[in-house]
Coordinates of C-alpha atoms and ligand atoms in Angstrom, one line a residue:
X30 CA -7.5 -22.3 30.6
X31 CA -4.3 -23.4 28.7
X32 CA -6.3 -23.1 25.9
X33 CA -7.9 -19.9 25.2
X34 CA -7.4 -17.9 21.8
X35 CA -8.3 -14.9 23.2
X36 CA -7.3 -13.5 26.6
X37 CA -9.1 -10.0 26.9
X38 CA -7.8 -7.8 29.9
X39 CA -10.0 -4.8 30.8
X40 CA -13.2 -3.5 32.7
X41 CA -16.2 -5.9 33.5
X42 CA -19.3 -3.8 34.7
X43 CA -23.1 -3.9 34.5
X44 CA -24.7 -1.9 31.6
X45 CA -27.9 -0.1 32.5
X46 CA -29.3 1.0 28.8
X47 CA -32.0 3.3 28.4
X48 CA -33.7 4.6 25.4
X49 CA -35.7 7.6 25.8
X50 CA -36.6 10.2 22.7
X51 CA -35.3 12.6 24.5
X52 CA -32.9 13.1 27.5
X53 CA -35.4 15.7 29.6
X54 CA -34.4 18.8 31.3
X55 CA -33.7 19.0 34.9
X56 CA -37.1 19.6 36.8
X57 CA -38.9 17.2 33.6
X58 CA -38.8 13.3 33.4
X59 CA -39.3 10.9 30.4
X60 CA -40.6 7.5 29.8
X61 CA -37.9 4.9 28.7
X62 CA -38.8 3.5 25.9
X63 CA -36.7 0.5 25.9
X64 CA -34.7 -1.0 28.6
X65 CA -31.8 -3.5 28.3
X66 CA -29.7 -5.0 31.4
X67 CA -26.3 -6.6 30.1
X68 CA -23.7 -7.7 31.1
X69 CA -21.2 -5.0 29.9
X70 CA -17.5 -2.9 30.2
X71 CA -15.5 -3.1 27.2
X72 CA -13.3 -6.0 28.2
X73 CA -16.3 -8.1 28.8
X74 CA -17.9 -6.9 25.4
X75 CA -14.2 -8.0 23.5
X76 CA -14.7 -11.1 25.2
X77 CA -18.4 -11.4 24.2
X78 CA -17.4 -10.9 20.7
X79 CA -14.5 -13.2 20.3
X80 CA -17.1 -15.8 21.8
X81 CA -19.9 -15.3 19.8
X82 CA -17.6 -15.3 16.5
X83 CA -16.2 -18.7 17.7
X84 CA -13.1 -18.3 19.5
X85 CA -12.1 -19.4 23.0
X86 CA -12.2 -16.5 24.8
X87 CA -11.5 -15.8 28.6
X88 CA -11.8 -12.7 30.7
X89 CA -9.1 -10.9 33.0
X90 CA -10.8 -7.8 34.7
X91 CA -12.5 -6.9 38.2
X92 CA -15.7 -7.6 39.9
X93 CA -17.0 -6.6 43.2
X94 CA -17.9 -9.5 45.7
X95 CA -21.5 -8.2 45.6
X96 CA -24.7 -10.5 43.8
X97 CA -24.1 -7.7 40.8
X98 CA -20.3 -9.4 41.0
X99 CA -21.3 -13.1 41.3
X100 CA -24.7 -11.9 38.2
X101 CA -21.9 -10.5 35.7
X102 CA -19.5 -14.0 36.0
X103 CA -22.9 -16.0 35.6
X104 CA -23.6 -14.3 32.4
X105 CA -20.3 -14.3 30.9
X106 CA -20.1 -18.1 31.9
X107 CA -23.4 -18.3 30.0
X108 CA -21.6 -16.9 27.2
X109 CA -18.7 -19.5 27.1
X110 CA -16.2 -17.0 28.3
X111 CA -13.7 -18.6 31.0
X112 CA -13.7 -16.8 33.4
X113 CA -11.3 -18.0 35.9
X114 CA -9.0 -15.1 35.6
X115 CA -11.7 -12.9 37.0
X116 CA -10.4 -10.8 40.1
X117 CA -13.5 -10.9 42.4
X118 CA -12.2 -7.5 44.5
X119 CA -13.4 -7.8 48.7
X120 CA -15.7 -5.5 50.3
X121 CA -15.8 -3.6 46.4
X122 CA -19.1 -2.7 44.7
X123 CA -19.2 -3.8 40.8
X124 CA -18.9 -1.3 38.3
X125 CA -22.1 0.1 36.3
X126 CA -22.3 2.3 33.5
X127 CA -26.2 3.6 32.5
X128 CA -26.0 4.6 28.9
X129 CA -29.0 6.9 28.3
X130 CA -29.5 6.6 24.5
X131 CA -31.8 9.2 22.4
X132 CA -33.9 8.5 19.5
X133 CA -31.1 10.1 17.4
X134 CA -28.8 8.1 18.5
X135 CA -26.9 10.4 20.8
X136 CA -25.7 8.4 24.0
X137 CA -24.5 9.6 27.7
X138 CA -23.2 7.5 30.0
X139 CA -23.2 8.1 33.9
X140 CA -20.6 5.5 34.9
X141 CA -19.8 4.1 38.4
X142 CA -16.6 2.6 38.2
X143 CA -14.9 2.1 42.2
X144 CA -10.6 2.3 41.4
X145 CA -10.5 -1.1 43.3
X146 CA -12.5 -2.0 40.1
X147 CA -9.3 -1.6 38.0
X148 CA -6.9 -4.0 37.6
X149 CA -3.5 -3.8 39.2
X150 CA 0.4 -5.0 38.2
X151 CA -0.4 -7.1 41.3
X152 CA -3.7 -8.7 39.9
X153 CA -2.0 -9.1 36.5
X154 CA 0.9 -11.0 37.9
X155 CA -1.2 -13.1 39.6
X156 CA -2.6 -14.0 36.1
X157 CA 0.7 -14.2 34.7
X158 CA -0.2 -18.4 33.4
X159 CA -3.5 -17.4 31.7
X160 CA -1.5 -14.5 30.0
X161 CA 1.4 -16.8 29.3
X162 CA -1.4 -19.6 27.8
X163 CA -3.5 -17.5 25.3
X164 CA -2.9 -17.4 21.7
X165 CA -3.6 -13.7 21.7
X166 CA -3.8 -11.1 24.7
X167 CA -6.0 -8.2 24.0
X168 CA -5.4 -5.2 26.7
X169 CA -8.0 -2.5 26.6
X170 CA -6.5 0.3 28.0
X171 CA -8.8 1.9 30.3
X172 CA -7.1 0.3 32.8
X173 CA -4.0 1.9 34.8
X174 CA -1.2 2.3 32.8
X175 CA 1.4 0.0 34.6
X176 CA -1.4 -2.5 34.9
X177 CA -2.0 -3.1 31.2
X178 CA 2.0 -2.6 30.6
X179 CA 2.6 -5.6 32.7
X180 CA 0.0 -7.1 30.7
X181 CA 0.9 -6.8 27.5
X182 CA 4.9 -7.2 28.8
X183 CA 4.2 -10.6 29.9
X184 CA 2.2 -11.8 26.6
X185 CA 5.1 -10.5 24.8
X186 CA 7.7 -11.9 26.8
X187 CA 6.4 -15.6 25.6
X188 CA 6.0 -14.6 22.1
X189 CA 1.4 -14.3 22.6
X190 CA 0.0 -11.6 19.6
X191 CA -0.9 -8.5 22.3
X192 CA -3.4 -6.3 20.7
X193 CA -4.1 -2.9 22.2
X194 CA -7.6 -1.0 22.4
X195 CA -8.0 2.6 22.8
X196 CA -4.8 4.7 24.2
X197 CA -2.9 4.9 27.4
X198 CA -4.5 7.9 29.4
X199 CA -1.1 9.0 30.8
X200 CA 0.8 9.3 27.4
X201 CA 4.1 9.1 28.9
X202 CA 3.8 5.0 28.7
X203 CA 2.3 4.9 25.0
X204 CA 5.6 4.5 23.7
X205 CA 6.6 1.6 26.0
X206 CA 2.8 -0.3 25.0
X207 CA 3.3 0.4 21.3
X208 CA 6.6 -1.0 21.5
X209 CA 5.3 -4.3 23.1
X210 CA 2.2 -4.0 20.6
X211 CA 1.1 -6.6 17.5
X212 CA -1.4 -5.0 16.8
X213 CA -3.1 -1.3 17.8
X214 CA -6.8 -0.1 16.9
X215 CA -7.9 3.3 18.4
X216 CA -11.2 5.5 17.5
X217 CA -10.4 9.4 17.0
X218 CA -10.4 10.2 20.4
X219 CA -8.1 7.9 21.3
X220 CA -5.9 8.7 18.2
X221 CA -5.8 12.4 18.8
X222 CA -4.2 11.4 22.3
X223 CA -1.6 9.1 20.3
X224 CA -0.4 11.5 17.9
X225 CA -1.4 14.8 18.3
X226 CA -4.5 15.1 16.5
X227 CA -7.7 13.1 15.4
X228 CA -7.9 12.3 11.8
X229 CA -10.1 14.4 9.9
X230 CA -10.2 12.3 6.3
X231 CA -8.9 9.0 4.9
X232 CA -5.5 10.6 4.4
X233 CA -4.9 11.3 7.8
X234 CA -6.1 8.5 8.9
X235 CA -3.5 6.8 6.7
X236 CA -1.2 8.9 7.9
X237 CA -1.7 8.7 11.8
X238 CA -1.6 5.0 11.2
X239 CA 2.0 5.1 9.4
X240 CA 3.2 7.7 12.3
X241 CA 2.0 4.8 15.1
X242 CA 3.3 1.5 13.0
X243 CA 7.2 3.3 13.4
X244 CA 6.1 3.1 17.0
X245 CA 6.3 -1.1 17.4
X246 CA 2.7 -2.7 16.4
X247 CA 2.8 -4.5 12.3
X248 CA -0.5 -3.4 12.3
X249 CA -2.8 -0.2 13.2
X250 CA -6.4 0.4 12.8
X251 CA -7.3 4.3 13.2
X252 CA -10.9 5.7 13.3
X253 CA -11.7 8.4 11.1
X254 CA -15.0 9.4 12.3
X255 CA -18.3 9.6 10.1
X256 CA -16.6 8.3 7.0
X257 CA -14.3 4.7 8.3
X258 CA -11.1 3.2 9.7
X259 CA -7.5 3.4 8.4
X260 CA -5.4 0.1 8.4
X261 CA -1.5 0.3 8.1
X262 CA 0.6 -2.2 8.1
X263 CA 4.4 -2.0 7.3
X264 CA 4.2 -2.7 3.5
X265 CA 0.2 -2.0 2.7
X266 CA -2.5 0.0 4.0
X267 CA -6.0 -0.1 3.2
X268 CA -8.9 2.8 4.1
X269 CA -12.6 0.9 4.6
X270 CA -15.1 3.6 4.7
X271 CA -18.7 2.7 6.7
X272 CA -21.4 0.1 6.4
X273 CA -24.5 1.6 5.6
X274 CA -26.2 0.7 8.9
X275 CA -28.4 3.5 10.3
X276 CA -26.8 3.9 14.0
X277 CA -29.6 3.5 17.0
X278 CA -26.2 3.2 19.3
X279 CA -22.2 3.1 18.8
X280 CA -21.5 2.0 21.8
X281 CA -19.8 -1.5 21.4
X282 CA -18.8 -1.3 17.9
X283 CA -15.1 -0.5 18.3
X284 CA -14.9 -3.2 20.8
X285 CA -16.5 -5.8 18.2
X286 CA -14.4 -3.8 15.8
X287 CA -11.2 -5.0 17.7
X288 CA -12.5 -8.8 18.6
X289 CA -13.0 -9.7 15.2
X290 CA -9.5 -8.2 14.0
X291 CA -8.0 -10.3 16.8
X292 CA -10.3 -13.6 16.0
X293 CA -9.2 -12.9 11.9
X294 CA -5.7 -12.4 12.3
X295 CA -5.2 -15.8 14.9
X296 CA -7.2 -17.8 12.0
X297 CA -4.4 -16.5 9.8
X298 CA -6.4 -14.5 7.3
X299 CA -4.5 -11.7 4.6
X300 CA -4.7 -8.4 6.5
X301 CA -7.2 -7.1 4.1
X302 CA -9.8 -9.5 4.7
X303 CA -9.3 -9.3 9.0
X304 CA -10.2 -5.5 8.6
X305 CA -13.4 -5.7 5.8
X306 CA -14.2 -8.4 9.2
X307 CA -13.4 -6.0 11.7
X308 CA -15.8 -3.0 9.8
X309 CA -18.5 -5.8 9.5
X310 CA -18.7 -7.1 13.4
X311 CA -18.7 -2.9 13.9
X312 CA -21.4 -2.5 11.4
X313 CA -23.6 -5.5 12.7
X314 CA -22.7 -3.5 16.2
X315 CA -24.2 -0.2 15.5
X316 CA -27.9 -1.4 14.9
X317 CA -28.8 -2.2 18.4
X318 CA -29.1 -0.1 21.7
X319 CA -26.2 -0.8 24.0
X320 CA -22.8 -2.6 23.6
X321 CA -23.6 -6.1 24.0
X322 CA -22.3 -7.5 20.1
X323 CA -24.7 -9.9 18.7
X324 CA -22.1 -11.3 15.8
X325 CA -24.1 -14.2 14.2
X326 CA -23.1 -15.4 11.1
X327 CA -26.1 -14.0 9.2
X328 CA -25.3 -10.4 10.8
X329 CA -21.6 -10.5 9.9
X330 CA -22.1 -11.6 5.9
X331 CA -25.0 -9.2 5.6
X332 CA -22.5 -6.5 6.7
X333 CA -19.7 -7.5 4.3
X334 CA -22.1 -7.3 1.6
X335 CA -23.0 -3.6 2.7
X336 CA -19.2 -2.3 3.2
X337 CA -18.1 -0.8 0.0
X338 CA -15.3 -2.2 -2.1
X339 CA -11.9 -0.3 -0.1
Ligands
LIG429 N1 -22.0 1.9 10.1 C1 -20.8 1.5 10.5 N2 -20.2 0.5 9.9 C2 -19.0 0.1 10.3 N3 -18.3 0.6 11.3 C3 -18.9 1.6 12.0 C4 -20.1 2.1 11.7 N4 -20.4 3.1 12.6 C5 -19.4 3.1 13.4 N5 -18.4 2.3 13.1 C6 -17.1 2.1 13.7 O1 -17.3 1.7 15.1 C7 -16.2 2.0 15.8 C8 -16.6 2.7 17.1 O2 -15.5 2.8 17.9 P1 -15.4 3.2 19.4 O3 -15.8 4.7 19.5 O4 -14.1 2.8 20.0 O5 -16.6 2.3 20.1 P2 -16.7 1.7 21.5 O6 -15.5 2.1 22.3 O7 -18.0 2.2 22.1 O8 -16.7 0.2 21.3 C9 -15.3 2.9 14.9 O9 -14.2 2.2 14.4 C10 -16.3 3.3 13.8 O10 -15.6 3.6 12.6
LIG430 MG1 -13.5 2.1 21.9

């Protein structure tokens, strides 16, 4: 464990994907179409991701003590994630989010996610030497707010790059993250909670990102939706619009998004080139139902090719 790369921090659940052409009316039903069963939550897809693109990755979330529990550890094992820091909670059911996915790429998810399924300051302290040991400590903040705080406190205390995901959902402790923040990426949503508003064009994307950069973290990713993401970073800034990937699902990309950034920046690549490699592992994200990443080589240089010149 000493020697992971990547530390992720955030939910573990089951993902139930369903692809139907359309989502019927009460009173109707619909065939599925396709059906995918994955091991899922956004901390376990970061840690997919830094996996897959070659990093040693390891896993700090919450499982139930159920077989769904002991099924999601097997499967991240089986994708060389370490999974030791893995809270398995008693008496707790897992978490499991169905994402119901039309042909037009629309997606609902009915999530099941138990509190004792979110970490606590308690569960993070007692992970305090895997946070302490990882190159990098990426919190994705769907978790409580004092949870992922101690989190990315203790990464930072011992000098680990702490990357944040998404946006505190009680804003009164964004400042205190950003402040202990390397690096921040956040889709519009997530922005609009951060600063006000969502970004509505390149140039306000730009913008939020030089607002959230005064706020601690040398580098920001910001979602602009339908056109691409903003990077700022204190003395450059760089707006990547989209691949030109038909979407079947977007679910996943901003974590693969956030993954690669993290896997670029620990290999010590220029800031431009760890964000045209964070569009690309989104891009090669967006193609597939569900939010499992599949970042092989082949996928990611195909996308690079696609994304236009910034
Ligand atoms: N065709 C595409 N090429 C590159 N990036 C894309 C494409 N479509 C969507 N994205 C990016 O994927 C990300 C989705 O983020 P987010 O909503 O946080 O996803 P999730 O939380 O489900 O992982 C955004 O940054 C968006 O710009
Ligand atoms: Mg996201």
């Amino acid at each position: 464990m000493a020697d992971l790369d990547v530390l992720v921090v955030g939910q573990v659940a089951r993902d139930l994907v369903l692809l139907v052409d359309d989502v019927p009316e009460a009173g109707r039903s619909a065939p599925v179409r396709r059906r995918r069963e994955l091991l899922g939550g956004k901390g376990a897809n970061q840690a997919v991701a830094a996996a897959q693109l070659g990093a040693r990755a390891g896993l700090l979330g919450v499982v139930g003590d159920d077989e769904v529990g002991e099924h999601l550890l097997a499967q991240a094992r089986a994708d060389g994630i370490d999974v030791a820091p893995v809270v398995r909670r008693r008496g707790v059911r897992s978490g499991l989010i169905v994402d119901l996915l039309d042909a037009r790429g629309r997606w609902r998810y009915l999530e099941d996610l138990p509190p004792a399924t979110l970490l606590t300051p308690a569960d993070v302290a007692g992970a305090g030497a895997a946070l302490r040991a990882a190159r990098a400590v990426l919190v994705q903040l769907q978790q409580p707010a004092d949870a992922a705080l101690a989190a990315a406190r203790t990464a930072r205390e011992t000098g680990r790059t702490v990357v944040l995901d998404g946006a505190p959902p009680d804003p009164a402790t964004a400042d205190a993250l950003l402040a202990a923040a390397d690096v921040l990426r956040a889709d519009a949503r997530e922005t609009a909670l951060l600063v006000g508003e969502a970004p509505g064009d390149a140039t306000a994307g730009l913008a939020a990102g030089r607002k959230l950069v005064r706020r601690g973290p040398t580098l920001v990713a910001v979602e602009v939706p339908g056109e691409g993401n903003a990077f700022v970073w204190p003395d450059g800034q760089l707006f990547l619009p989209l691949s030109d990937t038909p979407t079947v699902d977007s679910t996943g990309a901003g974590d693969a998004f956030v993954a690669a950034l993290t896997v670029a920046l620990l290999r010590g690549e220029p800031t431009e080139g760890a964000a045209r490699y964070a569009v690309a592992a989104a891009g090669a994200t967006v193609g597939h139902p569900g939010g499992r990443p599949a970042l092989s080589p082949g996928a990611l240089a195909d996308q690079l090719d696609r994304i236009p010149a910034g």
